[in-house]
Short mmCIF file of C-alpha atoms in Angstrom, two decimals:
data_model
loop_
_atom_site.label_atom_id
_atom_site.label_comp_id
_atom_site.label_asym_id
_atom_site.label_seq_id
_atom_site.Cartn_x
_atom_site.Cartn_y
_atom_site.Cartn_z
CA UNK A 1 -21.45 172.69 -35.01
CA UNK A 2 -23.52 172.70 -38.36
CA UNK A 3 -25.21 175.40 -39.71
CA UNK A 4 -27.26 175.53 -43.05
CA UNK A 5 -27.96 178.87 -44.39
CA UNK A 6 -31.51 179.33 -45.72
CA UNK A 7 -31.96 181.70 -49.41
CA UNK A 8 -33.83 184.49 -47.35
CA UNK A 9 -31.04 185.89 -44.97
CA UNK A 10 -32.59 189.41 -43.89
CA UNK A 11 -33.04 190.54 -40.35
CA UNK A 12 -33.36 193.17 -38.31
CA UNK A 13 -32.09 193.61 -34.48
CA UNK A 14 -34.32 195.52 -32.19
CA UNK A 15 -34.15 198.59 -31.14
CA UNK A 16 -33.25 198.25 -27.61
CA UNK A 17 -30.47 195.42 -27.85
CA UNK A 18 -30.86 194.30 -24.42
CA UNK A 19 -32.10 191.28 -23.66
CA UNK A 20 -30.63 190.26 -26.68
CA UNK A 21 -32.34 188.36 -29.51
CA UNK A 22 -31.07 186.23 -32.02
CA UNK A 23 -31.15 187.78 -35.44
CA UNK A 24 -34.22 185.80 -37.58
CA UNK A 25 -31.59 184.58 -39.91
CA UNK A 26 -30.31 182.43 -37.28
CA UNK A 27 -33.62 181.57 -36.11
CA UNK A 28 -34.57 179.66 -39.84
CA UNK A 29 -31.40 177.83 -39.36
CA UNK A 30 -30.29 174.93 -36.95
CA UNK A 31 -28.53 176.97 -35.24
CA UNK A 32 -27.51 176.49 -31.49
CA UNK A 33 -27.31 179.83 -29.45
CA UNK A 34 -24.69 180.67 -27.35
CA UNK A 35 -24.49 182.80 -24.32
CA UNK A 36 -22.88 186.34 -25.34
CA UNK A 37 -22.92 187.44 -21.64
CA UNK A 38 -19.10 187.44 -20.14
CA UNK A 39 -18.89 184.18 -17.78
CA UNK A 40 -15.75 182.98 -15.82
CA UNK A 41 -14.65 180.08 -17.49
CA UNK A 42 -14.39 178.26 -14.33
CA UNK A 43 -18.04 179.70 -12.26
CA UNK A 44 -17.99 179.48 -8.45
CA UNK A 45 -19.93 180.94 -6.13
CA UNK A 46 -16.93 182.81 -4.29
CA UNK A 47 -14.77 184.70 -6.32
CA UNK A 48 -11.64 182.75 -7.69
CA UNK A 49 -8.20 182.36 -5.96
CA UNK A 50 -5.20 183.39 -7.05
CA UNK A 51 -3.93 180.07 -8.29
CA UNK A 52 -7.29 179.79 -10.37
CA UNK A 53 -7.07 183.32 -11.79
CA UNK A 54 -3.42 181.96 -13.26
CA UNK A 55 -4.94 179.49 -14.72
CA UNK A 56 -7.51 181.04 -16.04
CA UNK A 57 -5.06 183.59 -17.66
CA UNK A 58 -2.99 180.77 -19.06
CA UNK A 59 -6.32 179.11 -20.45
CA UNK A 60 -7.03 182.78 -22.46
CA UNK A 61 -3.44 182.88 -23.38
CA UNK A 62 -3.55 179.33 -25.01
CA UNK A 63 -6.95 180.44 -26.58
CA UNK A 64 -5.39 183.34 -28.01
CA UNK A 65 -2.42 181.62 -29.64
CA UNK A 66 -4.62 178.54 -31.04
CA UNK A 67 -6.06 181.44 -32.59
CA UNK A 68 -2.67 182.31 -34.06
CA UNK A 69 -3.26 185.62 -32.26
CA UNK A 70 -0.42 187.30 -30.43
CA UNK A 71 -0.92 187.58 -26.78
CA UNK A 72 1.60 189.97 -26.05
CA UNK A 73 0.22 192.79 -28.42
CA UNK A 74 -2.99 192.04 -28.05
CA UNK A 75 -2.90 192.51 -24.08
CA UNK A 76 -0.89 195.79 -24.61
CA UNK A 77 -2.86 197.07 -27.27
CA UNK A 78 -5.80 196.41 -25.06
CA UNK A 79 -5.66 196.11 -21.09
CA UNK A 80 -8.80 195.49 -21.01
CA UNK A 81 -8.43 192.25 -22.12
CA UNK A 82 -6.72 190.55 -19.16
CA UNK A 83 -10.10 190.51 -17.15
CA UNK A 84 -12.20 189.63 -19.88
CA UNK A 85 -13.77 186.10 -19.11
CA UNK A 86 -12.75 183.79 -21.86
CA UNK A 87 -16.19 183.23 -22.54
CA UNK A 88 -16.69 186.71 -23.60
CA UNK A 89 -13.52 186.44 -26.30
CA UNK A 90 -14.97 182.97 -27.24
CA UNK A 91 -18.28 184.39 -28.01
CA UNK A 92 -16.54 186.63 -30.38
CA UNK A 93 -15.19 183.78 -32.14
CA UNK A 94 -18.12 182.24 -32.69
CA UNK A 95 -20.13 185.27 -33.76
CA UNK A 96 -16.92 185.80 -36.46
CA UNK A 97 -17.49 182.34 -37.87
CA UNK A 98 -21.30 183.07 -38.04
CA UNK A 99 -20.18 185.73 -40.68
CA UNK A 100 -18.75 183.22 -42.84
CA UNK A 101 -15.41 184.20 -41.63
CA UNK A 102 -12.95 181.03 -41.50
CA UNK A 103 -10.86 180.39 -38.27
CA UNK A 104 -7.11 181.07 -40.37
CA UNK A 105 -8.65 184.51 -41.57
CA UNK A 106 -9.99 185.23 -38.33
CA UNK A 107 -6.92 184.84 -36.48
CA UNK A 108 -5.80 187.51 -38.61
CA UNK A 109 -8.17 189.93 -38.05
CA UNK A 110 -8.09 189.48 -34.64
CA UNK A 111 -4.35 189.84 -34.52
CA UNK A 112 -4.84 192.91 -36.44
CA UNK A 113 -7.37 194.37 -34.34
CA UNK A 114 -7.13 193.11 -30.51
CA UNK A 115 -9.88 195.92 -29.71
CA UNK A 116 -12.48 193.39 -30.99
CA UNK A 117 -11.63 190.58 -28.72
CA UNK A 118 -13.72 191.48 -25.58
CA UNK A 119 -16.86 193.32 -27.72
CA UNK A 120 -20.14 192.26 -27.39
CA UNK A 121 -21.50 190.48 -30.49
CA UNK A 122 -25.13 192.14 -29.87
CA UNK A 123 -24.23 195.35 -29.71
CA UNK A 124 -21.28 195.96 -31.24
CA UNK A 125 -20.77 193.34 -33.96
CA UNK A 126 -24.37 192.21 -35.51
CA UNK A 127 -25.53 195.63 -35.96
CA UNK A 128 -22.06 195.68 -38.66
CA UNK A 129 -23.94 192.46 -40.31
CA UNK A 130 -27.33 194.10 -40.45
CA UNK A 131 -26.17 196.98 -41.94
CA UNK A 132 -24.15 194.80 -45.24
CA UNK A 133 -26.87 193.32 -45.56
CA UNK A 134 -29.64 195.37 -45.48
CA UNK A 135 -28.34 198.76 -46.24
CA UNK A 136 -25.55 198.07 -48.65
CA UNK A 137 -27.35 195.18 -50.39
CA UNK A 138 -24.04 192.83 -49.26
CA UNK A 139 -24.72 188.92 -50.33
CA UNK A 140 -24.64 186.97 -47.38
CA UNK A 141 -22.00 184.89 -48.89
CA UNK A 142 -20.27 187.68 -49.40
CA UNK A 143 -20.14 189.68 -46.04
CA UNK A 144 -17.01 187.50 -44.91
CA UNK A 145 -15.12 188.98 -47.94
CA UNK A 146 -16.22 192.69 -47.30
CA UNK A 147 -14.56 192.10 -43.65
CA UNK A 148 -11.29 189.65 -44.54
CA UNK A 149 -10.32 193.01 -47.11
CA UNK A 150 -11.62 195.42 -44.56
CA UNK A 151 -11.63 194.51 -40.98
CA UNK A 152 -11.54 197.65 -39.65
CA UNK A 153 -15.60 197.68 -40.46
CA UNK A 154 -15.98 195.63 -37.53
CA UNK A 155 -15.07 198.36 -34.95
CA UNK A 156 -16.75 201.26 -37.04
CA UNK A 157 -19.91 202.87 -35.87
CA UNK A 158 -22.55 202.49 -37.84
CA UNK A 159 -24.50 205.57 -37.48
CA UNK A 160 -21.62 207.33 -36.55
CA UNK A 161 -19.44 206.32 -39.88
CA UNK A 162 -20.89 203.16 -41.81
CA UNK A 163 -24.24 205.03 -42.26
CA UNK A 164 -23.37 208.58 -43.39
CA UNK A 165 -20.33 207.46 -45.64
CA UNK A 166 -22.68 205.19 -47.79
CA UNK A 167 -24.93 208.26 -48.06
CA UNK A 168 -22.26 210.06 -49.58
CA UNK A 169 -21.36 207.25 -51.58
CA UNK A 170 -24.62 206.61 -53.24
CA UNK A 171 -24.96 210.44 -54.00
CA UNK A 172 -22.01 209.84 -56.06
CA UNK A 173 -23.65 207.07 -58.24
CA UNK A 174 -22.74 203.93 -55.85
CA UNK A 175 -26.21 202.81 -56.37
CA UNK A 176 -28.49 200.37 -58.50
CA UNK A 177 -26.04 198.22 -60.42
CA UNK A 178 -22.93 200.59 -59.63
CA UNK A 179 -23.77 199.68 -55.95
CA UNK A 180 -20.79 199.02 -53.63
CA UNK A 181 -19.57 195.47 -53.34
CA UNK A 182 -17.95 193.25 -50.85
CA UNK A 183 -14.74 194.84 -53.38
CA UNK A 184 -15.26 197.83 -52.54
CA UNK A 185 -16.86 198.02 -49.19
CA UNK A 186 -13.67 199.64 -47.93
CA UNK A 187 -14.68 203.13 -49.37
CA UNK A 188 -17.20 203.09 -46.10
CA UNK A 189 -14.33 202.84 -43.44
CA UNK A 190 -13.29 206.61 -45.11
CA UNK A 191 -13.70 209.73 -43.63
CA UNK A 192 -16.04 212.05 -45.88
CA UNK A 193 -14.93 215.52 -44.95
CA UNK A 194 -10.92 214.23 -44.71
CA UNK A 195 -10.65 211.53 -47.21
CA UNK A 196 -13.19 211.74 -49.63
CA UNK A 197 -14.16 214.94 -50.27
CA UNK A 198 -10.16 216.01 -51.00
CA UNK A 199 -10.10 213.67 -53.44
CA UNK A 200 -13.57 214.39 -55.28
CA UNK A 201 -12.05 218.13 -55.49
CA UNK A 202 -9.08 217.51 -56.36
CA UNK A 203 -10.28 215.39 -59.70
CA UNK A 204 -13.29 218.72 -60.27
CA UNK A 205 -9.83 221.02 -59.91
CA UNK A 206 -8.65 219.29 -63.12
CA UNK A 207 -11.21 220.77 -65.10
CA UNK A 208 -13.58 217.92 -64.73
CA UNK A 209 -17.54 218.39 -64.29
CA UNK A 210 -19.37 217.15 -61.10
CA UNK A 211 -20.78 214.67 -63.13
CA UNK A 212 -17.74 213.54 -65.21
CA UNK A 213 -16.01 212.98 -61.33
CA UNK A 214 -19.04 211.00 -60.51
CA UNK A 215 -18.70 208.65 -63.55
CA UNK A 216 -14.78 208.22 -62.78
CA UNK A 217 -15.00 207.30 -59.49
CA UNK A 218 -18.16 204.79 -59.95
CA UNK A 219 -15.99 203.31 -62.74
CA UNK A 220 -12.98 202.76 -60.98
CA UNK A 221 -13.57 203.39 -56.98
CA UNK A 222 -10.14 202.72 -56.12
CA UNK A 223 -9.56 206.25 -57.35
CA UNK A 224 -11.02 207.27 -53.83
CA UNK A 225 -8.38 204.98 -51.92
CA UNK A 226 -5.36 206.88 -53.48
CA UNK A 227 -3.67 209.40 -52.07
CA UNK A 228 -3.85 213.05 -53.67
CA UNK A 229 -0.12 213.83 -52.64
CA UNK A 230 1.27 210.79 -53.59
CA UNK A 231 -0.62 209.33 -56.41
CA UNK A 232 -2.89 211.69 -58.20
CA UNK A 233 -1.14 214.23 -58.18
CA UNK A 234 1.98 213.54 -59.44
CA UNK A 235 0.69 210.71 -61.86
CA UNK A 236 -1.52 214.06 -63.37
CA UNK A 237 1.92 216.49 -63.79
CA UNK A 238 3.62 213.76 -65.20
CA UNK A 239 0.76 212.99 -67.61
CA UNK A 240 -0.27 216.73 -68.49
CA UNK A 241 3.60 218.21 -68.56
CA UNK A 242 5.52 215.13 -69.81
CA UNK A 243 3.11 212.99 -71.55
CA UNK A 244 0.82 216.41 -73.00
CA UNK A 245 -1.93 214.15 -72.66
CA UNK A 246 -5.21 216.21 -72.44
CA UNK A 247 -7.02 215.77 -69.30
CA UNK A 248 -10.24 213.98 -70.67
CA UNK A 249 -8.45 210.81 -71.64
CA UNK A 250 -8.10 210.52 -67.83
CA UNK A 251 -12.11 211.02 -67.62
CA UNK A 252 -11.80 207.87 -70.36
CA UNK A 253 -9.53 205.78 -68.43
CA UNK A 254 -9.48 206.51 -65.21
CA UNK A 255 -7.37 203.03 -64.49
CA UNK A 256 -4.17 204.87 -65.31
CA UNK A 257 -4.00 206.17 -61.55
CA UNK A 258 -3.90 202.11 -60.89
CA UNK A 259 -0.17 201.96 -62.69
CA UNK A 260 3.03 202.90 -61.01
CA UNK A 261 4.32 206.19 -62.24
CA UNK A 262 8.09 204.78 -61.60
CA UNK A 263 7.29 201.01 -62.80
CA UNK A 264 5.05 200.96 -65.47
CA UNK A 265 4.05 204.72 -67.14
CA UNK A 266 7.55 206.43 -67.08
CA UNK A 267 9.02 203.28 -68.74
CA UNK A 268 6.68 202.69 -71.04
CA UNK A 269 6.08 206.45 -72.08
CA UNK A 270 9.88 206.42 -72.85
CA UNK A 271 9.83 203.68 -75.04
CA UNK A 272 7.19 204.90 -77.02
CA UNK A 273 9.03 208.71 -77.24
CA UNK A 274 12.10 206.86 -78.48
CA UNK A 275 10.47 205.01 -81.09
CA UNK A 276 7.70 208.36 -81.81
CA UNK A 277 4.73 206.32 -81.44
CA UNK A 278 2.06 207.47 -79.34
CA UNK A 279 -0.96 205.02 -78.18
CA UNK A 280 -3.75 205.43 -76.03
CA UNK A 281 -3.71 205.06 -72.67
CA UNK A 282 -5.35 201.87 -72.42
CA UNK A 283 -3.12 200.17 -74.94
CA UNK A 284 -0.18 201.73 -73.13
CA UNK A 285 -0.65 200.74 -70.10
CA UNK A 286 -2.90 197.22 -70.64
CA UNK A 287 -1.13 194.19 -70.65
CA UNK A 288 2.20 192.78 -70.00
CA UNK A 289 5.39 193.54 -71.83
CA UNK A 290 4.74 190.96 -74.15
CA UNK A 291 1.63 192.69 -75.12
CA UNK A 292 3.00 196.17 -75.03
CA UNK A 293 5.68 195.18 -77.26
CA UNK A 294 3.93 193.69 -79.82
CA UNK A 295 0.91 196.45 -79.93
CA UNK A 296 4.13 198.78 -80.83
CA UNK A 297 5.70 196.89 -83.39
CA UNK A 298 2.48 196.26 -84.85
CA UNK A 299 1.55 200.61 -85.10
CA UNK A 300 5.20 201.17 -86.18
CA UNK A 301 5.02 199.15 -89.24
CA UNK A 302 1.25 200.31 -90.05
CA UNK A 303 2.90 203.65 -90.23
CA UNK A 304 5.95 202.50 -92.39
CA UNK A 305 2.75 201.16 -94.75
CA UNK A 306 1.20 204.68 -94.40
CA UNK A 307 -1.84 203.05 -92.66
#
């Protein structure tokens, strides 16, 4: 099946999704719809025997592992899923790869989240697309990326969870050209209240301004993935009680919560205490050893020269 994508890709699904219409996207393209309605693969007029039920199973289980998706877990994680016509799970395919999203990195997903094998594209699925596209400002080209580094957007609500976590993101500064990407687009699976807002507190507890947190966060956003117990937190005692770093070089370089504590800053810190040479943060931490090294042979012997 062929599909060429036209420049203008925005749409807009109707209110009331039923009967379902095909976004206008698909519409400007030669695109061949497919039924989204659960079938039997094998329709009668009398409901089907025993022997035909089997092999109907067996035709969803060898659907499911030409998938590379694990049958097994993906029937336990959902029941549901053993009377699901295989039209149903196939439409779900196709709707994926409609996305962008290639059949190895779908397999994945799927295997990852079995919950999304027996939704219903129109109302569960292109809703998800809409809103990438038209409320985040996601590239077309890039929506397949947003989902193969986040899948768990695809079984988010979006008014319940996609909408109001993107309001809370662009009141932060995600907006204009600090606007989320399909890099970052895994800041909107996050709880506000119990992810979010811990973390935005946590940095203000510091001694930071609302604004200075703002500009941190925008700058680098995986700041808001980390954990405050095990990341920020000790990476900050270790940097204000054994580095005595003052707390506005984080505001400067907020990458430092990026490095390992026990790979990368407590190794390097000690090297730089045994030789009494202190750098900035950036220079510390930037680089590879090759480049560490050298940036602190180079400031020892511009302090032998009195430089």
């Amino acid at each position: 099946m062929t599909m060429t994508i036209v420049p203008s890709l925005h749409f807009l699904l109707p209110q009331n999704p039923k009967p379902f219409q095909i976004p206008n996207f698909m519409l400007k393209t030669h695109y061949t719809p497919f039924n989204f309605r659960p079938q039997f693969s094998r329709e009668t007029n009398t409901p089907p025997s025993s022997t035909d039920r089997g092999l109907i199973f067996q035709e969803k289980v060898q659907y499911l592992e030409n998938l590379k998706v694990n049958p097994q877990k993906a029937f336990q994680v959902n029941p549901n899923l053993r009377s699901t016509p295989l039209s149903t799970v196939k439409s779900v395919e196709q709707c994926l790869s409609s996305m962008g999203i290639h059949r190895s990195a779908m397999g994945r997903i799927l295997d990852m989240l079995p919950e999304l094998l027996n939704r219903d594209p129109a109302t569960d699925l292109y809703p998800i697309l809409d809103f990438l596209l038209n409320d985040v400002g996601i590239p077309y080209p890039d929506v397949h990326k947003s989902i193969s580094r986040c899948p768990r957007l695809l079984i988010c609500s979006v008014e319940d969870q996609l909408k109001p976590t993107l309001k809370f993101l662009m009141k932060l500064g995600f907006t204009g050209s600090n606007s989320l990407t399909c890099q970052n687009t895994v800041l909107l699976v996050s709880s506000v209240e119990g992810t979010l807002v811990p973390k935005i507190e946590f940095l203000k507890s510091l001694g930071l301004s609302e604004s200075e947190v703002n500009c941190m966060v925008v700058r680098s956003p995986a700041l808001l993935t980390y954990s405050v117990e095990k990341n920020l937190k000790p990476k900050v005692e270790y940097f204000l009680n054994e580095m005595n770093g003052n707390v506005l070089e984080l505001n400067r370089f907020p990458q430092y919560f990026s490095f390992s504590l026990e790979g990368r800053i407590k190794p390097r810190h000690k090297v730089l205490v045994e030789n009494r040479v202190k750098l900035p943060l950036h220079l510390m931490l930037k680089g590879d050893d090759g480049v560490f090294y050298e940036t602190l042979i180079n400031t020892r012997l511009r302090k032998l020269d009195g430089r």
